Amino acid sequence: MSLPRKILVDGEQDTLSSEAVEESYDFDLFVIGAGSGGVRASRAAAAFGAKVAICELPFHPISSEVIGGVGGTCVIRGCVPKKILVYAAQFRGEFEDSRNFGWELPDQIEFNWKKLLDNKTQEIVRLNAVYKKLLSNSGVTILEGEGKVVGAHKAVVSLPDGSKQHYSTKHILIATGSRAQRVNIPGQELAITSDEALSLDELPKRAVILGGGYIAVEFASIWKGMGAKVDLVYRKDLPLRGFDDEMRAVVSRNLEGRGIKLHPGKTLSELRKTEEGIRVVTDTGDIIMADTVLFATGRLPNTKRLKLEAVGVELDKSGAIKVDEYSRTTVPSIWAVGDVTNRMNLTPVALMEGTCFAKTVFGGQPTKPDYHSIPSAVFCIPPLSVVGFSEEEAVQQGKGDILIYTSTFNPMKNTISGRQEKTVMKLVVDSETDKVLGASMCGSDAPEIMQGIAVALKCGATKAQFDGTVGIHPSAAEEFVTMRTLTRRAPSGKPKTNL
Amino acid sequence: MAAAAANLFGATTIVLLSLIYSYTVIAGAASKEAFVKKTVAAHDIVIFSKSYCPYCRRAKAVFSELKKVPYVVELDQREDGSEIQDTLSAIIGRRTVPQVFIHGKHLGGSDDTVEAYESGTLAKTLGITTATTNDDDHDL
């Protein structure tokens, strides 16, 4: 006779005696959405002995309300294919830079978009299969179709053939992610989102991108690197709102330096199809002709079709699921992780939330996700990577003065290649405790370098400890341990930069 | 015969239009180059800038410190700003702003301007005498 599983949640009493029999359910956990968060939570829960099912829409590179795929946004139409395209785009700069290093290359180097696209698609198809295998090897039941919550312990799956299957479950986890939003302007149907941008049949010769976030600047770099003429239109003075202002200015300068035309303080008012292409009109009356217009104006949580309010799950005004510190919704048996909760929308954060959820619900170890010192990167060319507080955040939240250390230098490679592009690094330090509160870098390999810096910040490293660390020479990374001279002191509560 | 003549006329028209377009582009570029050179020659300090750019603000601040008023060309506030930027890129090999010229010579961007200011070479180039002390005149 198999013993009943003891599933404790933070705050619940252990009222189960060894003779008590739990109510019978088809599953201990039913997960809707097999993206990063859902897959991690499923596998971790199964490892704790839970009987788990996960539901996901049929696979396709371009998502819709009825198409998705195991792996989710990140693997199929997000980080992974995007990074493949970034690698491809970086070669243009490498070819340009190689000449002064003695490489004799023809002036005209051909780029084959179709070949890249085929290889990219092949890779995401492979990864989709890998994720399915990971789930089945963990003992997770995979259900293909559209999942919905119909009760506190009930889920239904609409199968591709139109039939419906009903399941009972002790816990439900919603991990349906987010979707690119479109802008409501005349001619909006002529524009695409990041989904389609990663699977275009033809590479645009002229692209207009609306948005100033990381997706916008990444695609600007990608298409420019592949030879397109790129116009980037955004509302603010600088792109990447929410990042350190000084680093935003660096990214802006680099984009412009690489030949991307910036249109700050503007938005789009109309798109119109003409014989010469798409006629793009800005709110200031500028006219730009384009082959492709990309809306990169943010993403919205995927909750619209779930009808969660009907079962008592509360949403915020953007449609994100409201959760507590343990990822629990307003219905005790229903939980949510990842972009659908709109906390910190990053793949590794969804993974962390999924792990914490499984530990809390099935591992008997109530665990809150820790959002302190989470590193991130913007894969523009060259990339930006950050961890911890920006200068502005540190100044607002700091008790004492904030010490700013910066290093701006011409990377060794550029001294030979002749490329006019500086690398910028920055440390934000609390003057009272000497703790490093934040670090940022814009330059080659920034994300690779920042991962190590993130470990140091997580451990509470001080500026003295950075200074006491021996550098690796010659490298750009060593600048982080040789920033001896204070650039400026910012009194807390009063933002101040030298820009 | 008529068809052949029409084809020849069509081909000639295309060639002529292409030549006119090429000439217009070249002439346009030449006029922008002339504008840049003329502007740089006519003023002691010229900054090619964009009004929203933080680096441009930083370069302008340097000249405020030195009590000098530069001649500023705000590229984002001109119809031909984009073409001027392309021309600057062709002349000096840089697309970014600001680009600063002193006495007709290219100084560089924001970092170069700040560096020249901090080292004292900018004041020297502009003929500004600064008070000096001998505090640093010893071995470290």
CSV table of N, CA and C in Angstrom, one decimal, chain A residues 304-360:
chain,number,residue,atom,x,y,z
A,304,LYS,N,-5.5,36.5,-20.5
A,304,LYS,CA,-6.8,36.9,-21.0
A,304,LYS,C,-7.7,35.7,-21.2
A,305,ARG,N,-7.2,34.6,-21.8
A,305,ARG,CA,-8.1,33.5,-22.1
A,305,ARG,C,-8.3,32.5,-20.9
A,306,LEU,N,-7.6,32.8,-19.8
A,306,LEU,CA,-7.7,31.9,-18.7
A,306,LEU,C,-8.9,32.1,-17.8
A,307,LYS,N,-9.5,33.3,-17.9
A,307,LYS,CA,-10.7,33.6,-17.2
A,307,LYS,C,-10.6,33.3,-15.7
A,308,LEU,N,-9.5,33.8,-15.1
A,308,LEU,CA,-9.1,33.4,-13.7
A,308,LEU,C,-10.0,34.1,-12.7
A,309,GLU,N,-10.5,35.2,-13.0
A,309,GLU,CA,-11.4,35.9,-12.0
A,309,GLU,C,-12.6,35.0,-11.7
A,310,ALA,N,-13.0,34.2,-12.6
A,310,ALA,CA,-14.2,33.4,-12.4
A,310,ALA,C,-14.0,32.4,-11.3
A,311,VAL,N,-12.7,32.0,-11.0
A,311,VAL,CA,-12.4,31.1,-9.9
A,311,VAL,C,-11.8,31.8,-8.7
A,312,GLY,N,-11.8,33.1,-8.8
A,312,GLY,CA,-11.4,33.9,-7.6
A,312,GLY,C,-10.0,34.4,-7.6
A,313,VAL,N,-9.2,34.1,-8.7
A,313,VAL,CA,-7.8,34.6,-8.7
A,313,VAL,C,-7.8,36.1,-9.1
A,314,GLU,N,-7.2,36.9,-8.3
A,314,GLU,CA,-7.1,38.3,-8.6
A,314,GLU,C,-6.0,38.7,-9.5
A,315,LEU,N,-6.3,39.6,-10.5
A,315,LEU,CA,-5.3,40.1,-11.4
A,315,LEU,C,-5.1,41.6,-11.1
A,316,ASP,N,-3.9,42.1,-11.5
A,316,ASP,CA,-3.7,43.6,-11.4
A,316,ASP,C,-4.2,44.2,-12.7
A,317,LYS,N,-4.1,45.6,-12.8
A,317,LYS,CA,-4.7,46.2,-14.0
A,317,LYS,C,-4.0,45.9,-15.3
A,318,SER,N,-2.8,45.3,-15.3
A,318,SER,CA,-2.1,44.9,-16.5
A,318,SER,C,-2.5,43.5,-16.9
A,319,GLY,N,-3.2,42.8,-16.0
A,319,GLY,CA,-3.6,41.5,-16.3
A,319,GLY,C,-2.7,40.5,-15.6
A,320,ALA,N,-1.7,40.9,-14.9
A,320,ALA,CA,-0.8,40.1,-14.2
A,320,ALA,C,-1.5,39.4,-12.9
A,321,ILE,N,-1.1,38.2,-12.6
A,321,ILE,CA,-1.7,37.5,-11.5
A,321,ILE,C,-1.0,38.0,-10.2
A,322,LYS,N,-1.9,38.4,-9.3
A,322,LYS,CA,-1.4,38.9,-8.0
A,322,LYS,C,-1.0,37.7,-7.1
A,323,VAL,N,0.3,37.7,-6.6
A,323,VAL,CA,0.8,36.6,-5.8
A,323,VAL,C,1.4,37.1,-4.5
A,324,ASP,N,1.5,36.3,-3.5
A,324,ASP,CA,2.2,36.7,-2.3
A,324,ASP,C,3.7,36.3,-2.4
A,325,GLU,N,4.5,36.4,-1.4
A,325,GLU,CA,5.9,36.2,-1.4
A,325,GLU,C,6.3,34.8,-1.8
A,326,TYR,N,5.4,33.9,-1.6
A,326,TYR,CA,5.6,32.5,-2.0
A,326,TYR,C,5.0,32.1,-3.3
A,327,SER,N,4.6,33.1,-4.1
A,327,SER,CA,4.0,32.8,-5.4
A,327,SER,C,2.6,32.2,-5.4
A,328,ARG,N,1.9,32.4,-4.2
A,328,ARG,CA,0.5,31.9,-4.1
A,328,ARG,C,-0.5,33.0,-4.5
A,329,THR,N,-1.5,32.6,-5.2
A,329,THR,CA,-2.5,33.6,-5.6
A,329,THR,C,-3.5,33.8,-4.5
A,330,THR,N,-4.6,34.5,-4.8
A,330,THR,CA,-5.7,34.7,-3.8
A,330,THR,C,-6.5,33.5,-3.6
A,331,VAL,N,-6.3,32.4,-4.4
A,331,VAL,CA,-6.9,31.1,-4.2
A,331,VAL,C,-5.8,30.2,-3.6
A,332,PRO,N,-6.0,29.7,-2.4
A,332,PRO,CA,-4.9,29.0,-1.7
A,332,PRO,C,-4.2,27.8,-2.5
A,333,SER,N,-5.0,27.1,-3.4
A,333,SER,CA,-4.5,26.0,-4.1
A,333,SER,C,-3.9,26.4,-5.5
A,334,ILE,N,-4.0,27.6,-5.8
A,334,ILE,CA,-3.5,28.1,-7.1
A,334,ILE,C,-2.3,29.0,-7.0
A,335,TRP,N,-1.3,28.7,-7.7
A,335,TRP,CA,0.0,29.4,-7.6
A,335,TRP,C,0.4,30.0,-9.0
A,336,ALA,N,1.3,30.9,-9.0
A,336,ALA,CA,1.8,31.4,-10.3
A,336,ALA,C,3.2,31.9,-10.3
A,337,VAL,N,4.0,31.6,-11.3
A,337,VAL,CA,5.4,32.0,-11.4
A,337,VAL,C,5.7,32.6,-12.8
A,338,GLY,N,6.8,33.3,-12.9
A,338,GLY,CA,7.3,33.8,-14.2
A,338,GLY,C,6.6,35.1,-14.6
A,339,ASP,N,6.7,35.4,-15.9
A,339,ASP,CA,6.2,36.6,-16.5
A,339,ASP,C,4.7,36.9,-16.3
A,340,VAL,N,4.0,35.9,-16.1
A,340,VAL,CA,2.5,36.0,-15.9
A,340,VAL,C,2.2,36.8,-14.6
A,341,THR,N,3.2,36.8,-13.7
A,341,THR,CA,3.1,37.6,-12.4
A,341,THR,C,3.7,39.0,-12.5
A,342,ASN,N,4.4,39.2,-13.6
A,342,ASN,CA,5.0,40.5,-13.8
A,342,ASN,C,5.8,41.1,-12.6
A,343,ARG,N,6.6,40.2,-12.1
A,343,ARG,CA,7.5,40.7,-11.0
A,343,ARG,C,8.8,41.1,-11.6
A,344,MET,N,9.7,40.2,-11.9
A,344,MET,CA,10.9,40.5,-12.6
A,344,MET,C,11.0,39.6,-13.8
A,345,ASN,N,10.7,40.1,-15.0
A,345,ASN,CA,10.5,39.2,-16.1
A,345,ASN,C,11.8,38.8,-16.8
A,346,LEU,N,12.5,37.8,-16.2
A,346,LEU,CA,13.7,37.3,-16.7
A,346,LEU,C,13.7,35.8,-16.6
A,347,THR,N,14.2,35.0,-17.6
A,347,THR,CA,14.2,33.6,-17.5
A,347,THR,C,14.8,33.0,-16.2
A,348,PRO,N,16.0,33.4,-15.8
A,348,PRO,CA,16.5,32.8,-14.6
A,348,PRO,C,15.7,33.1,-13.3
A,349,VAL,N,14.9,34.2,-13.4
A,349,VAL,CA,14.0,34.6,-12.2
A,349,VAL,C,12.9,33.6,-12.2
A,350,ALA,N,12.3,33.3,-13.4
A,350,ALA,CA,11.2,32.3,-13.5
A,350,ALA,C,11.7,30.9,-13.0
A,351,LEU,N,12.9,30.6,-13.3
A,351,LEU,CA,13.5,29.3,-12.8
A,351,LEU,C,13.6,29.3,-11.3
A,352,MET,N,14.1,30.4,-10.8
A,352,MET,CA,14.2,30.6,-9.3
A,352,MET,C,12.8,30.5,-8.7
A,353,GLU,N,11.8,31.2,-9.2
A,353,GLU,CA,10.5,31.1,-8.7
A,353,GLU,C,9.9,29.7,-8.7
A,354,GLY,N,10.2,29.0,-9.8
A,354,GLY,CA,9.7,27.7,-10.0
A,354,GLY,C,10.3,26.7,-8.9
A,355,THR,N,11.6,26.9,-8.7
A,355,THR,CA,12.3,26.1,-7.7
A,355,THR,C,11.7,26.4,-6.3
A,356,CYS,N,11.6,27.6,-6.0
A,356,CYS,CA,11.1,28.0,-4.6
A,356,CYS,C,9.7,27.5,-4.4
A,357,PHE,N,8.8,27.6,-5.5
A,357,PHE,CA,7.5,27.1,-5.4
A,357,PHE,C,7.5,25.6,-5.0
A,358,ALA,N,8.3,24.8,-5.7
A,358,ALA,CA,8.4,23.4,-5.5
A,358,ALA,C,8.9,23.0,-4.1
A,359,LYS,N,9.9,23.8,-3.6
A,359,LYS,CA,10.4,23.6,-2.3
A,359,LYS,C,9.3,23.9,-1.2
A,360,THR,N,8.6,25.0,-1.5
A,360,THR,CA,7.5,25.4,-0.5
A,360,THR,C,6.4,24.4,-0.5
